[in-house]
Amino acid sequence: MTADPMQDVRDFILERNPAVGPLTPQMDLIDSRAINSLAFVDFIFLLEELTGELIDPEDLDLDDFRTLDAIEARFFKQKAAQ
Amino acid sequence: MTDAKPSARSFCSGGLTVSRPTATEGVAWEKVANSIEFIPAEFSVRDQPESVAQEMLRCEPEEIDRLIDAGLPFERRSGVRCFDANDLYNLGMYSDSGKTQPELTFRLLFRFARRPVDDLLRAKEWDFRVSLECVDCPEEAPWRLEEPDVLRFGGSVAGVTRPSVSRGSAGFTATVTTTGARTPVVSPVLRRLTGEYLDAGYRWQMIPVPMQAHPDRVHAMGATSCIAASLHLAESFRAAGYRAEAKRGWFCGVLGGALDLPHACVEVEDDDGAVKTVDIAKSQLAARLSADTEQFQELCLGSIYNKVIPSTASGNAPFGYHDCGSQLPIRVHTDIQAVR
């Protein structure tokens, strides 16, 4: 893990999908298939590791994963604000 | 299912242990393959490329070779070895590695079964969306959908948008409120028959829906699944003199709609005159995935809970139809998300 959890997120996506190219904060990660359904569960476990909190699969919304900005807002900024 | 093995990266935070598994190592894939009954060729669709198999099972190419040598069926498509998705799921589920995607997915999905069951009895609102696709559609025609059928169990449906006459694709949306109720089966006969099925030793497997219409064939593999189990149990209940029917529905709150999980259970009129829901597959899966789910397992035997939306579809019937005359069944994808 790096000191910046969002760097770990970017590394995870690029490791599984190098062809996706440079990631931008607003890029649609679902439609571009940068995060596909196969990687989705792995990605949730990564987020749990990075946030240190269990994620309730019932509370998830695909839009939470749609962009890097959305991921940061939902899983990291929200937590930091608490 | 086992927890993540020590090689998984894990840490503790606030009393929680969170583990993110690494690649599988040392899995005896030959043994796993021998423990699986592969999907018979007539029901098998081998269209998942080797790259998907490697990702699902966290396998190296040489481990896929070992699985094939041990009997994993495959077909070559454009020079690539392709596998049936159910076979891959079942290999992953029973690898006992704690790291394959099927194991992780089910572990995540069944966390709810360890929570206090009161949480499953409260009213809960779902954003319910169905997309319907007619793949070989010759003309505009009406659509028919087996809709959410929750009113009988204290739920409600609001804001319904039904598909209009159209060609190719359409959608259905609604807000569905589910609720739970503790209504355990009281009939000793129904309880005995249910217990006998649970004790019969069938192992839950992912089975193609067309094959699940033949419970005997599923059971001959030593396996069970929600539709097959519900069809069989409904028949047993009827043979014992009860009014019973296997009904299809949906399992809610599955990863933000990323997975589409159709479900089936048995509705039976109990000795007290009330219609009870026996959710036998969930009871069995919960027992397999976590030992401390006794309360949830009991809830599955007659009570209703807020994570399932029953439909009007019976047994193994399709969820939707398009009256365009196409001979191909329509594709139905359901996206159910909790309303925040």
PDB file of C-alpha atoms in Angstrom, chain B residues 28-208:
ATOM      1  CA  ALA B  28      -4.974 -29.164  -5.607  1.00  0.00           C
ATOM      2  CA  TRP B  29      -6.979 -28.378  -8.723  1.00  0.00           C
ATOM      3  CA  GLU B  30      -7.134 -32.036  -9.787  1.00  0.00           C
ATOM      4  CA  LYS B  31      -8.857 -32.827  -6.501  1.00  0.00           C
ATOM      5  CA  VAL B  32     -11.206 -29.886  -6.872  1.00  0.00           C
ATOM      6  CA  ALA B  33     -12.060 -30.931 -10.435  1.00  0.00           C
ATOM      7  CA  ASN B  34     -12.784 -34.453  -9.240  1.00  0.00           C
ATOM      8  CA  SER B  35     -15.135 -33.103  -6.578  1.00  0.00           C
ATOM      9  CA  ILE B  36     -17.182 -31.147  -9.148  1.00  0.00           C
ATOM     10  CA  GLU B  37     -19.839 -32.543 -11.402  1.00  0.00           C
ATOM     11  CA  PHE B  38     -19.373 -30.562 -14.574  1.00  0.00           C
ATOM     12  CA  ILE B  39     -22.419 -29.265 -16.418  1.00  0.00           C
ATOM     13  CA  PRO B  40     -23.598 -31.893 -18.953  1.00  0.00           C
ATOM     14  CA  ALA B  41     -22.782 -30.986 -22.552  1.00  0.00           C
ATOM     15  CA  GLU B  42     -26.430 -30.489 -23.549  1.00  0.00           C
ATOM     16  CA  PHE B  43     -26.817 -27.672 -20.999  1.00  0.00           C
ATOM     17  CA  SER B  44     -23.268 -26.333 -21.153  1.00  0.00           C
ATOM     18  CA  VAL B  45     -22.375 -23.061 -22.861  1.00  0.00           C
ATOM     19  CA  ARG B  46     -18.607 -22.896 -23.169  1.00  0.00           C
ATOM     20  CA  ASP B  47     -18.108 -19.276 -24.071  1.00  0.00           C
ATOM     21  CA  GLN B  48     -15.896 -17.926 -21.276  1.00  0.00           C
ATOM     22  CA  PRO B  49     -12.333 -17.443 -22.544  1.00  0.00           C
ATOM     23  CA  GLU B  50      -9.313 -18.716 -20.661  1.00  0.00           C
ATOM     24  CA  SER B  51      -8.479 -15.191 -19.483  1.00  0.00           C
ATOM     25  CA  VAL B  52     -11.800 -15.132 -17.591  1.00  0.00           C
ATOM     26  CA  ALA B  53     -11.077 -18.571 -16.105  1.00  0.00           C
ATOM     27  CA  GLN B  54      -7.693 -17.373 -14.893  1.00  0.00           C
ATOM     28  CA  GLU B  55      -9.208 -14.267 -13.318  1.00  0.00           C
ATOM     29  CA  MET B  56     -12.115 -16.083 -11.673  1.00  0.00           C
ATOM     30  CA  LEU B  57      -9.969 -18.867 -10.254  1.00  0.00           C
ATOM     31  CA  ARG B  58      -6.794 -16.802  -9.772  1.00  0.00           C
ATOM     32  CA  CYS B  59      -4.994 -19.403 -11.805  1.00  0.00           C
ATOM     33  CA  GLU B  60      -1.867 -19.424 -13.878  1.00  0.00           C
ATOM     34  CA  PRO B  61      -2.123 -20.905 -17.409  1.00  0.00           C
ATOM     35  CA  GLU B  62      -0.453 -24.114 -16.266  1.00  0.00           C
ATOM     36  CA  GLU B  63      -3.115 -24.565 -13.590  1.00  0.00           C
ATOM     37  CA  ILE B  64      -5.789 -24.292 -16.287  1.00  0.00           C
ATOM     38  CA  ASP B  65      -3.899 -27.035 -18.147  1.00  0.00           C
ATOM     39  CA  ARG B  66      -4.092 -29.181 -15.021  1.00  0.00           C
ATOM     40  CA  LEU B  67      -7.823 -28.559 -14.698  1.00  0.00           C
ATOM     41  CA  ILE B  68      -8.363 -29.581 -18.327  1.00  0.00           C
ATOM     42  CA  ASP B  69      -6.285 -32.714 -17.801  1.00  0.00           C
ATOM     43  CA  ALA B  70      -8.530 -33.437 -14.804  1.00  0.00           C
ATOM     44  CA  GLY B  71     -11.667 -33.234 -16.945  1.00  0.00           C
ATOM     45  CA  LEU B  72     -12.732 -29.573 -17.149  1.00  0.00           C
ATOM     46  CA  PRO B  73     -14.686 -29.443 -20.446  1.00  0.00           C
ATOM     47  CA  PHE B  74     -13.741 -26.769 -22.959  1.00  0.00           C
ATOM     48  CA  GLU B  75     -14.270 -25.731 -26.551  1.00  0.00           C
ATOM     49  CA  ARG B  76     -11.921 -23.868 -28.828  1.00  0.00           C
ATOM     50  CA  ARG B  77     -13.379 -20.656 -30.201  1.00  0.00           C
ATOM     51  CA  SER B  78     -11.161 -18.645 -32.546  1.00  0.00           C
ATOM     52  CA  GLY B  79      -8.222 -20.636 -31.197  1.00  0.00           C
ATOM     53  CA  VAL B  80      -8.992 -19.777 -27.567  1.00  0.00           C
ATOM     54  CA  ARG B  81     -10.011 -22.367 -24.972  1.00  0.00           C
ATOM     55  CA  CYS B  82     -13.449 -21.459 -23.614  1.00  0.00           C
ATOM     56  CA  PHE B  83     -15.320 -22.788 -20.582  1.00  0.00           C
ATOM     57  CA  ASP B  84     -18.809 -22.897 -19.140  1.00  0.00           C
ATOM     58  CA  ALA B  85     -19.317 -20.103 -16.583  1.00  0.00           C
ATOM     59  CA  ASN B  86     -21.104 -22.475 -14.190  1.00  0.00           C
ATOM     60  CA  ASP B  87     -18.187 -24.916 -14.224  1.00  0.00           C
ATOM     61  CA  LEU B  88     -15.797 -22.090 -13.390  1.00  0.00           C
ATOM     62  CA  TYR B  89     -18.051 -20.829 -10.602  1.00  0.00           C
ATOM     63  CA  ASN B  90     -18.358 -24.289  -9.088  1.00  0.00           C
ATOM     64  CA  LEU B  91     -14.624 -24.946  -9.258  1.00  0.00           C
ATOM     65  CA  GLY B  92     -14.024 -21.642  -7.536  1.00  0.00           C
ATOM     66  CA  MET B  93     -16.712 -22.207  -4.907  1.00  0.00           C
ATOM     67  CA  TYR B  94     -15.271 -25.559  -3.909  1.00  0.00           C
ATOM     68  CA  SER B  95     -11.551 -24.832  -4.305  1.00  0.00           C
ATOM     69  CA  ASP B  96     -11.348 -24.162  -0.566  1.00  0.00           C
ATOM     70  CA  SER B  97      -8.692 -21.568  -1.281  1.00  0.00           C
ATOM     71  CA  GLY B  98     -10.704 -18.672   0.116  1.00  0.00           C
ATOM     72  CA  LYS B  99      -9.368 -16.560  -2.726  1.00  0.00           C
ATOM     73  CA  THR B 100     -11.253 -17.326  -5.900  1.00  0.00           C
ATOM     74  CA  GLN B 101     -13.813 -14.812  -7.102  1.00  0.00           C
ATOM     75  CA  PRO B 102     -16.817 -17.071  -6.491  1.00  0.00           C
ATOM     76  CA  GLU B 103     -15.698 -17.604  -2.898  1.00  0.00           C
ATOM     77  CA  LEU B 104     -15.126 -13.890  -2.346  1.00  0.00           C
ATOM     78  CA  THR B 105     -18.430 -12.975  -3.950  1.00  0.00           C
ATOM     79  CA  PHE B 106     -20.469 -15.355  -1.853  1.00  0.00           C
ATOM     80  CA  ARG B 107     -18.588 -14.431   1.297  1.00  0.00           C
ATOM     81  CA  LEU B 108     -19.424 -10.790   0.642  1.00  0.00           C
ATOM     82  CA  LEU B 109     -23.050 -11.439  -0.275  1.00  0.00           C
ATOM     83  CA  PHE B 110     -23.766 -13.596   2.743  1.00  0.00           C
ATOM     84  CA  ARG B 111     -22.369 -11.236   5.353  1.00  0.00           C
ATOM     85  CA  PHE B 112     -25.969 -10.172   5.945  1.00  0.00           C
ATOM     86  CA  ALA B 113     -26.894 -13.666   7.150  1.00  0.00           C
ATOM     87  CA  ARG B 114     -24.714 -13.207  10.236  1.00  0.00           C
ATOM     88  CA  ARG B 115     -26.411  -9.970  11.274  1.00  0.00           C
ATOM     89  CA  PRO B 116     -29.271  -9.838  13.791  1.00  0.00           C
ATOM     90  CA  VAL B 117     -32.321 -11.028  11.869  1.00  0.00           C
ATOM     91  CA  ASP B 118     -34.447  -8.107  13.082  1.00  0.00           C
ATOM     92  CA  ASP B 119     -32.680  -6.051  10.422  1.00  0.00           C
ATOM     93  CA  LEU B 120     -34.179  -8.391   7.818  1.00  0.00           C
ATOM     94  CA  LEU B 121     -37.715  -7.909   9.142  1.00  0.00           C
ATOM     95  CA  ARG B 122     -38.033  -4.127   8.754  1.00  0.00           C
ATOM     96  CA  ALA B 123     -39.535  -2.363   5.709  1.00  0.00           C
ATOM     97  CA  LYS B 124     -36.969  -1.652   3.031  1.00  0.00           C
ATOM     98  CA  GLU B 125     -37.259   0.303  -0.209  1.00  0.00           C
ATOM     99  CA  TRP B 126     -35.666  -0.809  -3.484  1.00  0.00           C
ATOM    100  CA  ASP B 127     -35.152   0.943  -6.801  1.00  0.00           C
ATOM    101  CA  PHE B 128     -36.218  -1.881  -9.127  1.00  0.00           C
ATOM    102  CA  ARG B 129     -35.273  -1.770 -12.830  1.00  0.00           C
ATOM    103  CA  VAL B 130     -35.643  -4.481 -15.428  1.00  0.00           C
ATOM    104  CA  SER B 131     -34.238  -4.283 -18.936  1.00  0.00           C
ATOM    105  CA  LEU B 132     -35.836  -6.537 -21.522  1.00  0.00           C
ATOM    106  CA  GLU B 133     -34.116  -7.424 -24.776  1.00  0.00           C
ATOM    107  CA  CYS B 134     -35.587  -9.406 -27.629  1.00  0.00           C
ATOM    108  CA  VAL B 135     -32.534 -10.532 -29.609  1.00  0.00           C
ATOM    109  CA  ASP B 136     -34.236 -11.693 -32.798  1.00  0.00           C
ATOM    110  CA  CYS B 137     -37.132  -9.280 -32.916  1.00  0.00           C
ATOM    111  CA  PRO B 138     -39.121  -9.056 -36.199  1.00  0.00           C
ATOM    112  CA  GLU B 139     -41.620  -6.342 -35.243  1.00  0.00           C
ATOM    113  CA  GLU B 140     -43.183  -4.119 -32.611  1.00  0.00           C
ATOM    114  CA  ALA B 141     -45.223  -6.060 -30.072  1.00  0.00           C
ATOM    115  CA  PRO B 142     -46.416  -5.919 -26.456  1.00  0.00           C
ATOM    116  CA  TRP B 143     -44.106  -7.019 -23.636  1.00  0.00           C
ATOM    117  CA  ARG B 144     -45.182  -9.085 -20.676  1.00  0.00           C
ATOM    118  CA  LEU B 145     -43.205  -9.128 -17.439  1.00  0.00           C
ATOM    119  CA  GLU B 146     -43.722 -11.270 -14.367  1.00  0.00           C
ATOM    120  CA  GLU B 147     -43.840  -8.333 -11.997  1.00  0.00           C
ATOM    121  CA  PRO B 148     -42.841  -7.986  -8.346  1.00  0.00           C
ATOM    122  CA  ASP B 149     -45.514  -9.659  -6.229  1.00  0.00           C
ATOM    123  CA  VAL B 150     -44.961  -8.340  -2.726  1.00  0.00           C
ATOM    124  CA  LEU B 151     -48.388  -7.110  -1.643  1.00  0.00           C
ATOM    125  CA  ARG B 152     -49.354 -10.536  -0.295  1.00  0.00           C
ATOM    126  CA  PHE B 153     -46.430 -10.324   2.115  1.00  0.00           C
ATOM    127  CA  GLY B 154     -47.000  -6.790   3.390  1.00  0.00           C
ATOM    128  CA  GLY B 155     -44.903  -4.990   0.798  1.00  0.00           C
ATOM    129  CA  SER B 156     -45.874  -2.394  -1.797  1.00  0.00           C
ATOM    130  CA  VAL B 157     -45.036  -1.321  -5.343  1.00  0.00           C
ATOM    131  CA  ALA B 158     -45.114   2.339  -6.414  1.00  0.00           C
ATOM    132  CA  GLY B 159     -44.094   4.503  -9.367  1.00  0.00           C
ATOM    133  CA  VAL B 160     -44.480   1.704 -11.890  1.00  0.00           C
ATOM    134  CA  THR B 161     -43.415   2.332 -15.487  1.00  0.00           C
ATOM    135  CA  ARG B 162     -44.371  -0.560 -17.748  1.00  0.00           C
ATOM    136  CA  PRO B 163     -42.910  -1.241 -21.189  1.00  0.00           C
ATOM    137  CA  SER B 164     -44.991   0.032 -24.084  1.00  0.00           C
ATOM    138  CA  VAL B 165     -45.421  -1.755 -27.404  1.00  0.00           C
ATOM    139  CA  SER B 166     -42.016  -1.637 -29.052  1.00  0.00           C
ATOM    140  CA  ARG B 167     -39.362  -3.552 -30.927  1.00  0.00           C
ATOM    141  CA  GLY B 168     -36.011  -4.865 -29.651  1.00  0.00           C
ATOM    142  CA  SER B 169     -35.767  -3.586 -26.115  1.00  0.00           C
ATOM    143  CA  ALA B 170     -37.819  -2.110 -23.310  1.00  0.00           C
ATOM    144  CA  GLY B 171     -37.743  -1.475 -19.593  1.00  0.00           C
ATOM    145  CA  PHE B 172     -39.773  -1.723 -16.402  1.00  0.00           C
ATOM    146  CA  THR B 173     -39.146   0.423 -13.363  1.00  0.00           C
ATOM    147  CA  ALA B 174     -40.749   0.667  -9.946  1.00  0.00           C
ATOM    148  CA  THR B 175     -40.009   1.371  -6.329  1.00  0.00           C
ATOM    149  CA  VAL B 176     -40.597  -1.813  -4.392  1.00  0.00           C
ATOM    150  CA  THR B 177     -40.948  -1.916  -0.621  1.00  0.00           C
ATOM    151  CA  THR B 178     -40.265  -5.267   0.984  1.00  0.00           C
ATOM    152  CA  THR B 179     -40.747  -6.199   4.586  1.00  0.00           C
ATOM    153  CA  GLY B 180     -40.265  -9.236   6.748  1.00  0.00           C
ATOM    154  CA  ALA B 181     -42.426 -11.229   9.101  1.00  0.00           C
ATOM    155  CA  ARG B 182     -41.700 -14.053  11.478  1.00  0.00           C
ATOM    156  CA  THR B 183     -44.066 -16.764  10.287  1.00  0.00           C
ATOM    157  CA  PRO B 184     -42.205 -20.036  10.802  1.00  0.00           C
ATOM    158  CA  VAL B 185     -43.650 -23.198   9.293  1.00  0.00           C
ATOM    159  CA  VAL B 186     -45.786 -24.907  11.938  1.00  0.00           C
ATOM    160  CA  SER B 187     -46.664 -28.133  10.148  1.00  0.00           C
ATOM    161  CA  PRO B 188     -44.514 -31.029  11.425  1.00  0.00           C
ATOM    162  CA  VAL B 189     -44.912 -32.690   8.031  1.00  0.00           C
ATOM    163  CA  LEU B 190     -43.596 -29.674   6.115  1.00  0.00           C
ATOM    164  CA  ARG B 191     -40.746 -29.300   8.595  1.00  0.00           C
ATOM    165  CA  ARG B 192     -39.849 -32.987   8.274  1.00  0.00           C
ATOM    166  CA  LEU B 193     -39.859 -32.882   4.481  1.00  0.00           C
ATOM    167  CA  THR B 194     -37.744 -29.730   4.469  1.00  0.00           C
ATOM    168  CA  GLY B 195     -35.321 -31.221   6.989  1.00  0.00           C
ATOM    169  CA  GLU B 196     -35.017 -34.400   4.975  1.00  0.00           C
ATOM    170  CA  TYR B 197     -34.073 -32.412   1.896  1.00  0.00           C
ATOM    171  CA  LEU B 198     -31.500 -30.353   3.790  1.00  0.00           C
ATOM    172  CA  ASP B 199     -30.037 -33.528   5.270  1.00  0.00           C
ATOM    173  CA  ALA B 200     -29.920 -35.373   1.950  1.00  0.00           C
ATOM    174  CA  GLY B 201     -26.396 -34.137   1.314  1.00  0.00           C
ATOM    175  CA  TYR B 202     -26.949 -32.382  -1.990  1.00  0.00           C
ATOM    176  CA  ARG B 203     -24.270 -29.821  -2.625  1.00  0.00           C
ATOM    177  CA  TRP B 204     -25.273 -26.381  -3.848  1.00  0.00           C
ATOM    178  CA  GLN B 205     -23.923 -25.693  -7.319  1.00  0.00           C
ATOM    179  CA  MET B 206     -24.441 -23.087  -9.982  1.00  0.00           C
ATOM    180  CA  ILE B 207     -26.642 -24.803 -12.569  1.00  0.00           C
ATOM    181  CA  PRO B 208     -28.003 -23.419 -15.865  1.00  0.00           C
TER     182      PRO B 208
END
